[in-house]
Amino acid sequence: MQQAGFAWLAYALMTVFAWGTYGNLLHTGQLGMGDPVNGRYKAFLFVGIAYFLVAVLAPIAVLVAGNANWNLPVKGAGWSLIAGCAGAVGAFGILLAFGAKGTPAVVMSIVFAGAPIVNAIVSMILHPPAGGMSSIRWQFAAGILFAAIGGCMVTLYKPPPAPAQPSSAVHQTVAAAGSTAAQEKAD
């Protein structure tokens, strides 16, 4: 087993972990903003800052370090810009889903079950199979069906969340009120 032969798998698994934690981290950030109306937009602002740090500064550093040429063909730049917009619109859609009372477990299950289906269809449109559409095997169609069924099952049968624990501020207020009432009784 050669390292270079499986580097793609390591990078793919890195993405699985990053995107698999994305929804929960984003939802936690949204809640952490403490703003039920605009918290999701504030969280998305920091997603944009993170994109700038990771998707702008890091590639510039790698290109400069590698003495890359700065020839940026319009076709490649255009498609890449469209891809970036698709990713950003998807991230924004996730935040909007959370704002509409979707939970990370449900929203991300739908996203990660649906995205491979959309990817397969778009891939076949942009890069048609060698033998045409008639060369698609039944296992491929079954995989699409299983992805859809899996997403539905995860969404419908996810474990229920634990009961919400009172926040420490609420807990302290309740405890203080109880203490005051006990003091008044004693007087």
Coordinates of C-alpha atoms in Angstrom, one line a residue:
M1 CA 0.0 0.0 0.0
Q2 CA 1.7 3.2 -1.2
Q3 CA 1.1 6.4 0.7
A4 CA 0.5 8.5 -2.5
G5 CA -2.0 6.0 -3.8
F6 CA -4.3 6.5 -0.8
A7 CA -3.7 10.2 -0.1
W8 CA -7.1 11.0 -1.8
L9 CA -8.8 8.8 0.7
A10 CA -7.2 10.6 3.7
Y11 CA -8.3 13.9 2.2
A12 CA -11.8 12.6 1.5
L13 CA -12.1 11.4 5.1
M14 CA -10.8 14.7 6.4
T15 CA -13.7 16.3 4.5
V16 CA -16.2 13.8 5.8
F17 CA -15.1 14.8 9.4
A18 CA -15.1 18.5 8.6
W19 CA -18.5 18.5 6.9
G20 CA -19.9 16.0 9.4
T21 CA -19.2 18.4 12.2
Y22 CA -20.1 21.5 10.3
G23 CA -23.8 21.7 11.0
N24 CA -23.5 21.1 14.7
L25 CA -20.7 23.6 15.0
L26 CA -22.6 26.2 12.9
H27 CA -25.7 25.7 15.0
T28 CA -23.7 26.1 18.2
G29 CA -22.2 29.3 16.8
Q30 CA -25.6 30.6 15.9
L31 CA -26.9 29.9 19.4
G32 CA -23.8 31.3 20.9
M33 CA -24.5 34.7 19.3
G34 CA -27.3 35.1 21.8
D35 CA -29.5 36.8 19.2
P36 CA -32.6 34.8 18.2
V37 CA -33.4 37.1 15.3
N38 CA -30.0 37.8 13.7
G39 CA -27.7 35.1 15.3
R40 CA -27.6 33.0 12.2
Y41 CA -26.5 35.9 10.0
K42 CA -23.8 36.8 12.5
A43 CA -22.7 33.2 12.5
F44 CA -22.6 33.2 8.7
L45 CA -20.4 36.3 8.8
F46 CA -17.8 34.4 10.7
V47 CA -18.2 31.5 8.3
G48 CA -17.3 34.0 5.6
I49 CA -14.2 35.2 7.6
A50 CA -13.2 31.5 8.0
Y51 CA -13.6 31.0 4.2
F52 CA -11.4 34.0 3.6
L53 CA -8.7 32.6 6.0
V54 CA -8.8 29.1 4.7
A55 CA -9.9 29.5 1.1
V56 CA -8.0 32.7 0.2
L57 CA -5.0 33.1 2.3
A58 CA -4.0 29.4 2.4
P59 CA -4.0 28.9 -1.4
I60 CA -2.1 32.1 -1.9
A61 CA 0.6 30.9 0.5
V62 CA 0.8 27.5 -1.3
L63 CA 0.9 29.1 -4.7
V64 CA 3.6 31.6 -3.6
A65 CA 5.6 28.9 -1.9
G66 CA 5.4 26.7 -5.0
N67 CA 6.4 29.5 -7.4
A68 CA 3.1 28.9 -9.3
N69 CA 2.3 31.0 -12.3
W70 CA -0.6 33.3 -11.9
N71 CA -2.3 32.5 -15.2
L72 CA -6.0 32.2 -14.3
P73 CA -8.1 31.2 -17.3
V74 CA -11.6 32.7 -17.4
K75 CA -13.2 29.3 -17.8
G76 CA -11.5 27.8 -14.7
A77 CA -11.9 30.9 -12.7
G78 CA -15.6 31.2 -13.6
W79 CA -16.5 27.6 -12.8
S80 CA -14.5 27.9 -9.6
L81 CA -16.4 31.0 -8.6
I82 CA -19.7 29.3 -9.4
A83 CA -18.6 26.3 -7.2
G84 CA -17.7 28.7 -4.3
C85 CA -21.1 30.4 -4.6
A86 CA -22.8 27.0 -4.6
G87 CA -21.0 26.1 -1.4
A88 CA -21.8 29.4 0.2
V89 CA -25.4 29.2 -0.8
G90 CA -25.5 25.7 0.7
A91 CA -24.0 27.0 4.0
F92 CA -26.5 29.8 4.1
G93 CA -29.4 27.4 3.4
I94 CA -28.3 25.3 6.3
L95 CA -28.4 28.4 8.6
L96 CA -31.9 29.4 7.2
A97 CA -33.1 25.8 7.9
F98 CA -31.9 26.1 11.5
G99 CA -33.6 29.5 11.8
A100 CA -36.8 27.8 10.6
K101 CA -36.6 25.4 13.5
G102 CA -34.7 22.6 11.8
T103 CA -32.2 20.8 14.0
P104 CA -28.7 19.8 13.0
A105 CA -29.6 16.1 13.2
V106 CA -32.5 16.5 10.7
V107 CA -31.1 19.2 8.5
M108 CA -27.7 17.7 8.0
S109 CA -29.2 14.2 7.5
I110 CA -31.2 15.6 4.6
V111 CA -28.3 17.5 3.2
F112 CA -25.8 14.6 3.4
A113 CA -28.3 12.1 2.0
G114 CA -29.5 14.4 -0.7
A115 CA -26.2 15.9 -1.8
P116 CA -24.7 12.6 -3.2
I117 CA -27.9 12.1 -5.2
V118 CA -27.6 15.6 -6.7
N119 CA -23.9 15.1 -7.2
A120 CA -24.5 11.8 -9.1
I121 CA -27.1 13.5 -11.4
V122 CA -25.0 16.6 -12.0
S123 CA -21.9 14.5 -12.6
M124 CA -23.7 12.5 -15.3
I125 CA -24.9 15.7 -17.0
L126 CA -21.5 17.4 -16.9
H127 CA -19.5 14.2 -17.6
P128 CA -21.8 11.7 -19.3
P129 CA -21.0 8.0 -18.8
A130 CA -18.8 6.4 -21.5
G131 CA -21.6 4.1 -22.9
G132 CA -24.4 6.7 -22.5
M133 CA -27.3 6.6 -20.1
S134 CA -28.0 3.0 -21.1
S135 CA -24.7 1.9 -19.6
I136 CA -25.9 2.8 -16.1
R137 CA -26.1 -0.3 -14.0
W138 CA -29.0 -1.2 -11.7
Q139 CA -26.7 -1.0 -8.7
F140 CA -26.2 2.7 -9.3
A141 CA -29.9 3.3 -9.3
A142 CA -30.3 1.2 -6.2
G143 CA -27.6 3.2 -4.5
I144 CA -29.5 6.4 -5.2
L145 CA -32.7 4.9 -3.9
F146 CA -30.9 3.7 -0.7
A147 CA -29.3 7.1 -0.1
A148 CA -32.8 8.7 -0.3
I149 CA -34.3 6.0 1.9
G150 CA -31.4 6.3 4.4
G151 CA -31.8 10.1 4.6
C152 CA -35.5 9.7 5.3
M153 CA -34.9 7.0 7.9
V154 CA -32.3 8.9 9.8
T155 CA -34.5 12.0 9.7
L156 CA -37.6 10.2 10.9
Y157 CA -36.1 7.8 13.4
K158 CA -33.3 9.9 15.0
P159 CA -33.0 9.5 18.7
P160 CA -34.9 12.3 20.6
P161 CA -32.7 15.0 22.3
A162 CA -32.1 15.0 26.0
P163 CA -34.4 17.3 28.0
A164 CA -33.0 20.8 28.1
Q165 CA -31.1 21.6 31.2
P166 CA -31.9 25.0 32.8
S167 CA -29.1 27.5 32.1
S168 CA -26.9 28.4 35.0
A169 CA -28.4 32.0 35.1
V170 CA -31.9 30.6 35.3
H171 CA -30.9 28.0 37.8
Q172 CA -29.2 30.6 40.0
T173 CA -32.3 32.9 39.8
V174 CA -34.6 30.1 40.8
A175 CA -32.3 29.1 43.6
A176 CA -32.1 32.7 44.8
A177 CA -35.8 33.0 44.7
G178 CA -36.2 29.8 46.8
S179 CA -33.6 31.0 49.2
T180 CA -35.4 34.4 49.6
A181 CA -38.7 32.7 50.2
A182 CA -37.2 30.4 52.8
Q183 CA -35.6 33.4 54.5
E184 CA -39.0 35.2 54.5
K185 CA -40.7 32.1 56.1
A186 CA -38.0 32.0 58.8
D187 CA -38.6 35.6 59.7

